[in-house]
Amino acid sequence: MEEFEALALAAAARKRKAQDLGLPDNPGGVSANPAAVAEFQGKATSAFDGAMQGGTFGFGDEMAGVRSAIFGSTVDDQGNMARDMSGTMGERYTSERDRVRAQNEASQSANPLQYGAGEIAGGSVPALTGASLATGNGLLNTAVRSGILGALGGGAQGAGHADGRDLAPSIGKGAAMGGIAGVAAPIVVKGGAAVKNAVKDPMTGVIDTMTGNANQGKANRVIAEMLRASKKNPDEVGEAVMRAAQEGQSQYRMMDAVGVPGQRQASGLARAGGDSGAEIAEFLRKRQAGQGERVAEFVDEGFGLNGTTAAKEAGRLTEARSASANSAYDAARGNAAPVDVRGALGVIDSRIGGMQGSNVAGDAIDGKLAGYRKRLAADPAPDGETARELSDFDRVLGVKQSIQDDIGAAVRAGRNNEARELGKLASELDGALEASSDMYRAANDGFRDASRVIDAVDQGADMARPARRSSDTVSQFGSMTPPQQQAARVGYGDSLLSKIEANTAPTANKAKILQSPKRDAEAQAMAVDPSLYGRRIGRENDMWEVQNRALGGSRTADNLQDIGGTSEAASGLMGAGRSALNFQFGDAVAKVGGVLGPAAKGQNDATRQLIARALMSDDPVKALEPALRQDMSSQSKRRLIEALLRQPMREGGEAALGQ
């Protein structure tokens, strides 16, 4: 019986509440109170009218007029949709517009709260639709975008609510209010999020430290902020790491690909100590230890050395020239005609002819020339016999080769005048030998071309000297034939390798000497694949920048970390307990704060380890996925809140809030 009475009392209470709200109170849904039903319907109609005005920027009445003018659409006295094509289009437009305006004014007057709420809700629809357009790179860019959208929306609202009266001031006022609200919205939301994190992070940080759990949410937030600061998207970062691996640099990771933000995160983790700091520091040290070998390999491939040196290449080319020349000159001997050496004798006599028989001693050059004259011709005999000249191809060629040897010795000894005078004789004999054999001419051309290729090795090494201007070296390289260019590459690359090998400092940037404007210009002109070579060297510099920021520079942070580690037993929770037992409560509080302080910043070592492993990931797209998913959800919520804040307050809303 008591249970029945309790149920009856509850049913009566629900009935009274439904009557207070104006809702139907019987199971069939038909209210026993017609006045309450009418009141409820009136409030619903007011909310709907407000929503229509808000959702159309205040142009709902004008839109109704246009619809009536074209289609004759209207509402009859019973509130049902009707079609009336009487009158002109202008008359139908004006009549329907004024009817809707009067209905809106009546709804706003009768139920200002419901009308204002509906207008705000309706205005949220276009605001939320354009929320994605308000997202920019950074807070300032987002605020500017949001301000523009707010000004446009506010101006449209001002025009729609002017109803043709004071249109320009109404648009200006709406645009100003919307612009101010738009600029302020992302700043307010960002500030609110910062306050929330400032309160939440210390609490969760202490809990995480006490439990030893990693906080994936905090790690995601740090990673997302790093990516946002880099101004790169995940696909760009993933492609950069994947391409590096394909081009022989699998050590290149996400922290390198995102640039300076990645460097800063790596530095903070390495200097924070703990397992996370040790893990990333060890990775960076090992990677740096192999930089010299990687850079040397890229230079070797980039300039086509294929494991050789300038000296070995010059020796190989010389041997090839000798083998080719021997074959060519042997062929030339087979079809040679007698050699006319009179021109060569004329060269000799032009210098020493006047001294013959005068008993005047000449210099060393005269002596050499006199010796070669005797090999080329016999002097007239005393009995009047005619002088005889050498015409045999092989013997004349032997004389010419002896002269070439003397020229080489004179050049090496610095006897330039001797080399010049002997060069005249050698040139004249070359002409005589070529005239006696076409094949000798071809052999001579081949020998000359091969010699130029050999000389290009030393020329390439000379191009690598810092004193040589890139404008000159690039021009010189461009004027060479392809075989000469390849020989020059070997000489140039070997010179670079010697500089790299001379730099034995373990933390030195081995790629630095390859990145001056001179080196860049020469690499573009001389490297086998300039783009590949440039990307590889650029990545090596990026990787060095990360390790230098994380492990180089001042060691103050590392020293403090070491000191903190050695004094942990004395200054940690055990020390705090000992101080408390000694009634040193101030010291106990300080030591507890020293233990919990770092945790209160929001990151424990386990959380930092999640960040470190993401930074070292060779699959950035996968590593970024949870961070981006969380960030996207957070950004969507922020944009929705900003869209709502961006709406300028309408008169209906002001009136409603004032009640």
XYZ file of C-alpha atoms in Angstrom:
659
model
C 0.000 0.000 0.000
C 2.824 2.356 0.873
C 4.554 1.568 -2.449
C 1.360 2.438 -4.354
C 1.068 5.785 -2.553
C 4.723 6.590 -3.381
C 4.147 5.879 -7.081
C 1.030 8.049 -7.077
C 2.895 10.942 -5.467
C 5.717 10.647 -8.054
C 3.229 10.659 -10.926
C 1.544 13.753 -9.513
C 4.939 15.505 -9.231
C 5.779 14.708 -12.873
C 2.384 16.053 -13.947
C 2.917 19.352 -12.084
C 6.397 19.721 -13.662
C 5.022 19.075 -17.165
C 2.312 21.674 -16.563
C 4.924 24.218 -15.429
C 6.899 23.607 -18.657
C 3.829 23.665 -20.851
C 4.304 20.042 -21.978
C 1.591 17.437 -22.643
C 0.853 15.485 -19.476
C -1.054 12.418 -20.647
C 0.215 9.249 -22.347
C -1.403 10.141 -25.663
C 0.680 13.314 -25.973
C -2.336 15.682 -25.902
C -2.169 18.212 -23.096
C -5.135 18.727 -20.878
C -4.076 22.392 -20.662
C -4.588 24.147 -24.056
C -2.975 27.350 -22.772
C 0.214 25.489 -21.932
C 0.273 23.904 -25.375
C -0.196 27.277 -27.040
C 2.551 28.808 -24.941
C 4.936 25.966 -25.841
C 4.137 26.300 -29.525
C 4.652 30.058 -29.364
C 8.095 29.662 -27.819
C 9.047 27.018 -30.385
C 7.877 29.297 -33.222
C 9.898 32.205 -31.791
C 13.008 30.034 -31.593
C 12.474 28.854 -35.174
C 11.953 32.426 -36.443
C 15.148 33.539 -34.688
C 17.073 30.594 -36.101
C 15.927 31.436 -39.642
C 17.098 35.027 -39.271
C 20.403 34.036 -37.668
C 21.150 31.320 -40.198
C 20.550 33.691 -43.146
C 22.546 36.649 -41.706
C 19.253 38.500 -41.116
C 18.060 38.127 -44.709
C 15.322 35.595 -43.906
C 12.513 38.123 -44.479
C 13.999 39.286 -47.797
C 14.481 35.666 -48.908
C 10.839 34.923 -48.092
C 9.832 37.920 -50.198
C 11.887 36.713 -53.170
C 10.367 33.223 -52.880
C 6.858 34.691 -52.886
C 7.622 36.986 -55.814
C 8.789 34.089 -57.963
C 6.679 31.165 -56.809
C 3.804 32.869 -54.972
C 4.698 31.047 -51.756
C 3.060 32.420 -48.594
C 1.329 31.374 -45.352
C -2.453 31.583 -44.872
C -4.315 32.671 -41.750
C -4.238 29.135 -40.298
C -0.445 28.997 -40.635
C -0.442 26.594 -43.568
C 1.708 26.968 -46.684
C -0.255 28.429 -49.605
C 0.323 29.684 -53.151
C -0.917 33.113 -54.217
C 0.174 34.547 -57.590
C -2.091 37.616 -57.432
C -0.529 41.022 -57.924
C 2.820 41.906 -59.469
C 6.128 40.319 -58.451
C 7.065 43.518 -56.630
C 3.799 43.543 -54.716
C 4.156 39.870 -53.765
C 7.746 40.480 -52.631
C 6.835 43.466 -50.448
C 3.785 41.794 -48.950
C 5.564 38.576 -47.954
C 8.669 40.378 -46.699
C 6.598 42.667 -44.476
C 4.534 39.729 -43.208
C 7.676 37.822 -42.157
C 9.162 40.940 -40.585
C 5.997 41.494 -38.568
C 6.022 37.828 -37.523
C 9.674 38.105 -36.430
C 8.972 41.275 -34.448
C 6.017 39.592 -32.752
C 8.059 36.492 -31.926
C 10.921 38.606 -30.561
C 8.554 40.704 -28.477
C 6.587 37.736 -27.103
C 9.546 35.424 -26.394
C 12.822 37.392 -26.519
C 14.834 34.658 -24.804
C 13.755 31.904 -27.210
C 14.074 34.199 -30.245
C 17.564 35.335 -29.257
C 18.706 31.781 -28.504
C 17.371 30.602 -31.866
C 19.079 33.472 -33.664
C 22.416 32.648 -32.059
C 21.970 28.938 -32.798
C 21.037 29.656 -36.419
C 23.995 31.996 -36.838
C 26.269 29.244 -35.588
C 25.576 27.147 -38.687
C 27.441 29.371 -41.212
C 30.035 30.177 -38.557
C 30.786 26.505 -37.946
C 30.781 25.803 -41.683
C 33.636 28.245 -42.163
C 35.554 27.162 -39.060
C 38.190 25.294 -41.060
C 39.009 28.457 -43.019
C 40.080 30.162 -39.812
C 42.969 27.777 -39.164
C 46.360 29.296 -39.978
C 50.032 28.680 -39.296
C 50.452 29.945 -35.767
C 48.271 31.985 -33.447
C 48.785 35.319 -35.234
C 47.822 33.921 -38.641
C 44.805 32.170 -37.147
C 43.720 35.380 -35.401
C 43.970 37.332 -38.667
C 41.955 34.726 -40.568
C 39.380 34.557 -37.789
C 39.138 38.341 -37.730
C 38.463 38.457 -41.475
C 35.761 35.806 -41.212
C 34.245 37.575 -38.211
C 34.208 40.904 -40.039
C 32.566 39.353 -43.111
C 29.965 37.569 -41.020
C 29.329 40.614 -38.864
C 28.987 42.873 -41.890
C 26.513 40.454 -43.463
C 24.533 40.300 -40.219
C 24.529 44.083 -40.045
C 23.229 44.369 -43.591
C 20.559 41.730 -43.000
C 19.271 43.323 -39.803
C 19.283 46.888 -41.184
C 16.033 46.197 -43.083
C 17.014 48.919 -45.542
C 17.515 51.580 -42.835
C 20.984 53.060 -42.122
C 22.563 50.274 -44.148
C 26.160 51.540 -44.200
C 26.417 52.245 -40.433
C 24.812 48.903 -39.661
C 27.280 47.057 -41.907
C 30.195 48.960 -40.381
C 29.090 48.256 -36.849
C 28.529 44.571 -37.561
C 31.868 44.218 -39.341
C 33.717 45.954 -36.506
C 32.090 43.823 -33.818
C 32.619 40.637 -35.825
C 36.245 41.506 -36.600
C 37.057 42.240 -32.966
C 35.325 39.074 -31.821
C 37.086 37.086 -34.559
C 40.564 38.302 -33.598
C 39.913 37.767 -29.905
C 38.379 34.285 -30.246
C 41.531 32.208 -30.990
C 43.535 34.226 -28.444
C 40.942 33.598 -25.741
C 40.672 29.904 -26.611
C 44.459 29.516 -26.727
C 44.785 31.266 -23.394
C 42.101 29.085 -21.885
C 43.868 25.957 -23.107
C 47.156 27.212 -21.665
C 45.522 27.865 -18.287
C 43.928 24.419 -18.352
C 47.274 22.763 -19.139
C 49.035 24.840 -16.498
C 46.632 23.514 -13.893
C 46.282 19.979 -15.216
C 49.895 19.145 -16.172
C 51.457 19.490 -12.704
C 48.760 17.314 -11.167
C 49.020 14.568 -13.786
C 52.812 14.937 -13.853
C 53.129 14.145 -10.165
C 50.779 11.176 -10.543
C 52.681 9.887 -13.581
C 55.981 10.183 -11.734
C 54.663 8.347 -8.718
C 53.231 5.543 -10.857
C 56.067 5.516 -13.407
C 53.605 5.623 -16.296
C 54.184 7.411 -19.588
C 51.597 10.017 -20.566
C 50.868 9.496 -24.257
C 48.654 12.577 -24.404
C 51.434 14.913 -23.271
C 53.899 13.276 -25.628
C 51.439 13.712 -28.490
C 50.996 17.382 -27.649
C 54.750 18.027 -27.729
C 55.173 16.179 -31.031
C 52.241 18.001 -32.649
C 53.579 21.393 -31.521
C 56.997 20.503 -32.945
C 55.481 19.618 -36.319
C 53.395 22.781 -36.332
C 56.465 24.912 -35.597
C 58.329 23.276 -38.497
C 55.612 24.443 -40.936
C 55.771 21.033 -42.634
C 53.076 18.424 -43.071
C 53.491 14.747 -42.153
C 53.771 13.655 -45.775
C 56.677 16.034 -46.377
C 58.509 14.770 -43.305
C 57.818 11.121 -44.167
C 58.948 11.586 -47.766
C 62.159 13.317 -46.648
C 63.094 10.443 -44.311
C 62.148 7.765 -46.848
C 64.134 9.454 -49.621
C 67.150 9.777 -47.366
C 67.078 6.032 -46.695
C 66.817 5.319 -50.409
C 69.838 7.525 -51.054
C 72.066 5.836 -48.492
C 71.297 7.850 -45.349
C 69.104 5.618 -43.214
C 70.432 7.482 -40.144
C 68.348 10.525 -41.146
C 65.306 10.664 -38.845
C 62.249 12.759 -38.058
C 64.128 15.140 -35.737
C 66.399 16.028 -38.678
C 63.605 16.396 -41.225
C 61.582 18.940 -39.192
C 64.520 21.343 -38.846
C 65.131 23.651 -35.896
C 62.071 22.517 -33.850
C 63.436 18.962 -33.974
C 66.879 20.165 -32.928
C 65.398 21.922 -29.919
C 63.401 18.912 -28.804
C 66.425 16.606 -29.157
C 68.552 19.045 -27.190
C 66.008 19.341 -24.396
C 65.659 15.573 -24.084
C 69.410 14.888 -24.206
C 70.132 17.475 -21.524
C 67.214 16.405 -19.306
C 69.048 13.182 -18.493
C 67.401 9.929 -17.503
C 66.935 6.944 -19.769
C 65.347 9.065 -22.499
C 68.272 11.490 -22.547
C 70.813 8.678 -22.556
C 69.034 6.886 -25.404
C 68.910 9.872 -27.736
C 72.450 10.989 -26.816
C 73.848 7.538 -27.607
C 72.070 7.498 -30.956
C 73.481 10.905 -31.868
C 77.044 9.999 -30.832
C 77.099 6.810 -32.874
C 75.639 8.581 -35.874
C 78.188 11.377 -35.689
C 81.043 8.876 -35.401
C 80.209 7.606 -38.883
C 79.805 10.986 -40.565
C 83.352 11.078 -41.970
C 82.940 7.730 -43.735
C 79.538 8.724 -45.134
C 80.724 12.078 -46.458
C 83.830 10.485 -48.010
C 81.630 7.899 -49.731
C 79.359 10.623 -51.130
C 82.355 12.571 -52.471
C 83.765 9.386 -54.003
C 80.480 8.634 -55.770
C 79.685 12.261 -56.527
C 82.899 12.847 -58.493
C 83.245 9.392 -60.000
C 86.404 8.274 -58.192
C 85.116 4.727 -57.712
C 87.700 4.070 -55.029
C 90.748 5.359 -56.904
C 93.056 8.327 -56.201
C 94.468 11.069 -58.381
C 97.905 9.404 -58.479
C 96.478 6.014 -59.429
C 94.290 7.554 -62.107
C 97.200 9.479 -63.624
C 99.284 6.275 -63.638
C 96.492 4.309 -65.281
C 95.995 6.956 -67.946
C 99.744 7.107 -68.620
C 99.940 3.371 -69.112
C 96.963 3.479 -71.444
C 98.561 6.291 -73.427
C 101.841 4.354 -73.791
C 100.089 1.219 -74.968
C 98.007 3.135 -77.481
C 100.991 5.160 -78.706
C 103.202 2.124 -79.209
C 100.560 0.496 -81.347
C 99.889 3.669 -83.317
C 103.567 4.483 -83.939
C 104.307 0.906 -84.992
C 101.592 1.228 -87.603
C 103.030 4.585 -88.709
C 106.454 3.055 -89.362
C 104.984 0.562 -91.809
C 103.889 3.113 -94.433
C 106.427 5.899 -93.859
C 108.248 7.703 -96.675
C 111.748 9.242 -96.299
C 111.810 12.105 -93.770
C 112.943 15.562 -94.846
C 114.926 16.973 -91.902
C 116.135 20.129 -93.628
C 113.664 22.275 -91.724
C 114.926 20.887 -88.401
C 118.543 21.560 -89.458
C 117.534 25.113 -90.300
C 116.190 25.589 -86.748
C 119.521 24.397 -85.327
C 121.668 26.456 -87.707
C 119.695 29.611 -86.997
C 121.120 29.493 -83.475
C 124.545 27.865 -83.760
C 125.415 28.131 -87.468
C 127.560 31.242 -87.060
C 129.692 29.634 -84.394
C 130.664 26.553 -86.342
C 134.420 26.503 -87.082
C 134.972 29.728 -85.063
C 136.296 27.961 -82.002
C 133.765 30.009 -79.939
C 132.302 27.934 -77.102
C 128.508 28.083 -76.805
C 126.275 27.388 -73.794
C 124.662 24.103 -72.772
C 121.744 24.678 -75.144
C 124.132 25.178 -78.059
C 125.917 21.983 -77.102
C 122.678 19.986 -77.116
C 121.598 21.439 -80.446
C 125.019 20.684 -81.963
C 124.734 17.108 -80.780
C 121.313 16.684 -82.339
C 122.602 18.199 -85.609
C 125.265 15.541 -85.802
C 122.587 12.879 -85.355
C 120.492 14.349 -88.148
C 123.214 15.115 -90.747
C 126.894 14.452 -91.513
C 129.150 17.436 -92.185
C 130.696 17.698 -95.723
C 133.927 15.766 -96.039
C 137.241 17.648 -96.602
C 137.599 16.081 -100.043
C 134.374 17.834 -101.169
C 131.948 15.014 -100.627
C 128.314 16.192 -100.386
C 126.757 16.381 -96.878
C 124.428 13.522 -96.019
C 121.149 13.915 -94.097
C 119.203 11.380 -92.061
C 115.951 10.310 -93.748
C 115.092 7.001 -92.125
C 111.755 7.336 -90.272
C 112.750 5.185 -87.296
C 116.021 7.035 -86.707
C 114.442 10.472 -87.033
C 111.646 9.368 -84.633
C 114.335 8.240 -82.176
C 115.962 11.666 -82.315
C 112.619 13.385 -81.753
C 111.866 11.168 -78.716
C 115.301 11.985 -77.248
C 114.552 15.669 -77.657
C 111.187 15.157 -75.848
C 113.005 13.503 -72.942
C 115.423 16.458 -72.712
C 112.497 18.879 -72.764
C 110.844 17.026 -69.868
C 114.083 17.088 -67.863
C 114.561 20.819 -68.534
C 110.985 21.596 -67.380
C 111.414 19.612 -64.182
C 114.708 21.371 -63.485
C 113.298 24.793 -64.201
C 115.453 25.372 -67.315
C 112.647 27.025 -69.204
C 114.805 28.646 -71.898
C 116.338 25.274 -72.787
C 112.887 23.697 -72.944
C 111.683 26.473 -75.244
C 114.633 26.144 -77.706
C 114.409 22.361 -77.787
C 110.643 22.633 -78.249
C 111.204 24.510 -81.510
C 113.316 21.646 -82.830
C 110.860 18.979 -81.647
C 107.981 20.786 -83.324
C 109.851 20.982 -86.607
C 110.719 17.272 -86.505
C 107.083 16.432 -85.689
C 106.044 18.266 -88.840
C 108.616 16.392 -90.921
C 107.507 13.006 -89.521
C 103.836 13.799 -90.138
C 104.633 14.787 -93.720
C 106.253 11.410 -94.313
C 103.410 9.345 -92.747
C 99.686 10.080 -92.423
C 99.387 7.431 -89.714
C 102.063 9.198 -87.680
C 99.926 12.305 -87.732
C 96.991 10.321 -86.333
C 99.250 8.696 -83.717
C 100.546 12.118 -82.716
C 97.019 13.497 -82.335
C 96.044 10.528 -80.153
C 99.139 10.933 -77.991
C 98.456 14.649 -77.619
C 94.803 14.086 -76.629
C 95.769 11.384 -74.122
C 98.360 13.722 -72.610
C 95.716 16.411 -72.144
C 93.503 13.922 -70.293
C 96.400 13.047 -67.986
C 97.095 16.747 -67.376
C 93.403 17.236 -66.449
C 93.914 15.180 -63.259
C 96.297 17.796 -61.873
C 94.116 20.592 -63.217
C 91.139 19.202 -61.293
C 93.164 19.052 -58.077
C 94.201 22.654 -58.671
C 90.538 23.679 -59.073
C 89.875 22.478 -55.499
C 92.299 25.022 -54.036
C 90.480 27.738 -52.064
C 92.476 30.405 -53.918
C 90.882 29.452 -57.242
C 87.688 31.379 -57.970
C 84.649 29.300 -58.835
C 83.894 31.482 -61.866
C 87.284 30.493 -63.313
C 87.178 26.805 -62.368
C 83.627 26.285 -63.660
C 84.572 27.931 -66.963
C 87.745 25.859 -67.224
C 85.868 22.636 -66.526
C 83.213 23.500 -69.088
C 85.823 23.939 -71.823
C 87.168 20.392 -71.338
C 86.235 17.324 -73.344
C 84.236 14.573 -71.524
C 87.361 12.389 -70.918
C 89.222 15.416 -69.570
C 86.259 16.320 -67.322
C 86.198 12.837 -65.809
C 89.935 13.015 -65.113
C 89.449 16.474 -63.573
C 86.654 15.129 -61.345
C 89.036 12.512 -59.980
C 91.695 15.100 -59.202
C 89.125 17.454 -57.657
C 87.404 14.743 -55.582
C 90.692 13.310 -54.363
C 91.705 16.754 -53.133
C 88.414 17.062 -51.198
C 88.886 13.610 -49.685
C 92.334 14.543 -48.420
C 90.804 17.523 -46.592
C 88.061 15.354 -45.067
C 90.551 12.721 -43.929
C 92.742 15.411 -42.358
C 89.837 16.492 -40.096
C 90.035 13.894 -37.319
C 88.013 15.712 -34.623
C 85.141 13.310 -33.706
C 82.475 16.007 -33.349
C 83.590 18.191 -36.263
C 81.196 18.713 -39.159
C 82.905 16.844 -42.005
C 80.387 18.255 -44.480
C 81.109 21.891 -43.637
C 84.035 22.317 -46.053
C 81.768 21.150 -48.890
C 79.102 23.836 -48.420
C 80.792 27.136 -49.242
C 79.474 29.129 -52.232
C 82.586 28.083 -54.186
C 82.045 24.391 -53.428
C 78.334 24.623 -54.260
C 79.000 26.232 -57.640
C 81.714 23.728 -58.521
C 79.603 20.762 -57.427
C 76.747 21.947 -59.640
C 79.123 22.026 -62.614
C 81.364 19.032 -61.871
C 79.470 16.383 -59.867
C 78.142 13.339 -61.699
C 74.660 13.934 -60.194
C 74.660 17.430 -58.638
C 71.149 17.135 -57.143
C 71.838 13.828 -55.385
C 75.209 15.042 -54.142
C 73.691 18.282 -52.824
C 70.867 16.498 -50.996
C 73.263 14.089 -49.321
C 75.633 16.798 -48.121
C 72.690 18.923 -46.942
C 71.340 16.050 -44.860
C 74.728 15.452 -43.281
C 74.763 19.079 -42.220
C 71.219 18.756 -40.809
C 72.216 15.681 -38.777
C 75.305 17.429 -37.452
C 73.216 20.446 -36.405
C 70.973 18.182 -34.305
C 73.843 16.484 -32.476
C 75.706 19.770 -32.012
C 72.682 21.450 -30.426
C 71.945 18.403 -28.282
C 75.461 17.396 -27.223
C 77.749 20.297 -28.093
C 78.289 23.738 -26.650
C 78.193 24.428 -22.921
C 78.230 21.380 -20.652
C 76.657 23.232 -17.732
C 73.365 21.386 -18.052
C 75.139 18.032 -18.212
C 77.263 18.862 -15.176
C 74.198 19.868 -13.177
C 72.530 16.618 -14.190
C 75.552 14.629 -13.015
C 75.651 16.499 -9.710
C 71.932 15.890 -9.268
C 72.424 12.190 -9.931
C 75.234 11.770 -7.394
C 73.374 13.667 -4.694
C 70.023 11.952 -5.247
C 70.357 9.754 -2.161
C 70.940 12.777 0.037
C 68.412 15.127 -1.527
C 65.551 12.826 -2.535
C 62.593 11.512 -0.597
C 64.877 9.568 1.743
C 66.695 12.760 2.578
C 63.397 14.524 3.089
C 62.312 11.835 5.562
C 65.588 12.131 7.450
C 65.199 15.923 7.649
C 61.677 15.535 8.980
C 62.861 13.178 11.718
C 65.431 15.816 12.673
C 62.631 18.423 12.852
C 64.124 20.246 9.825
C 60.754 20.681 8.197
C 61.799 23.499 5.852
C 64.598 21.356 4.427
C 62.220 18.390 4.127
C 59.735 20.447 2.103
C 62.538 21.723 -0.160
C 63.775 18.190 -0.848
C 60.289 16.912 -1.608
C 59.844 19.837 -3.979
C 63.138 18.986 -5.638
C 61.867 15.487 -6.358
C 58.357 16.428 -7.440
C 59.243 19.736 -9.136
C 60.396 18.266 -12.450
C 57.380 15.999 -12.493
C 55.122 18.983 -11.898
C 56.259 20.386 -15.220
C 54.167 17.682 -16.862
C 56.764 15.233 -18.164
C 58.375 12.299 -16.451
C 61.183 10.243 -17.943
C 58.791 7.656 -19.383
C 56.877 10.384 -21.222
C 60.106 11.938 -22.495
C 61.130 8.506 -23.765
C 58.005 8.386 -25.931
C 58.983 11.744 -27.411
C 62.602 10.650 -27.931
C 61.600 7.516 -29.795
C 59.260 9.489 -32.004
C 62.093 11.908 -32.817
C 64.390 8.996 -33.716
C 61.725 7.238 -35.782
C 62.543 6.191 -39.336
C 58.795 6.079 -40.076
C 57.542 9.599 -39.237
C 54.071 9.070 -40.689
C 53.427 6.203 -38.269
C 55.072 8.027 -35.358
C 53.019 11.179 -35.997
C 49.682 9.425 -36.439
C 48.548 9.360 -32.764
C 49.798 12.904 -32.195
C 48.000 14.217 -35.262
C 44.802 12.374 -34.394
C 44.788 13.931 -30.931
C 45.770 17.343 -32.276
C 43.069 17.232 -34.950
C 40.436 16.503 -32.335
C 41.737 19.308 -30.135
C 41.933 21.759 -33.039
C 38.403 20.895 -34.154
C 37.065 21.656 -30.692
C 38.967 24.933 -30.590
C 37.726 25.999 -34.029
C 34.127 25.238 -33.012
C 34.446 27.308 -29.848
C 36.139 30.103 -31.795
C 33.329 30.033 -34.376
C 30.760 30.504 -31.638
C 32.746 33.325 -30.037
C 33.237 34.996 -33.414
C 29.543 35.797 -33.838
C 28.631 39.411 -33.064
C 25.730 39.806 -30.593
C 22.459 40.781 -32.245
C 19.824 42.964 -30.738
C 17.628 39.970 -29.999
C 20.411 38.291 -28.107
C 21.186 41.464 -26.166
C 17.567 41.845 -25.199
C 17.311 38.258 -24.165
C 20.421 38.394 -22.049
C 19.225 41.551 -20.443
C 16.135 39.858 -19.015
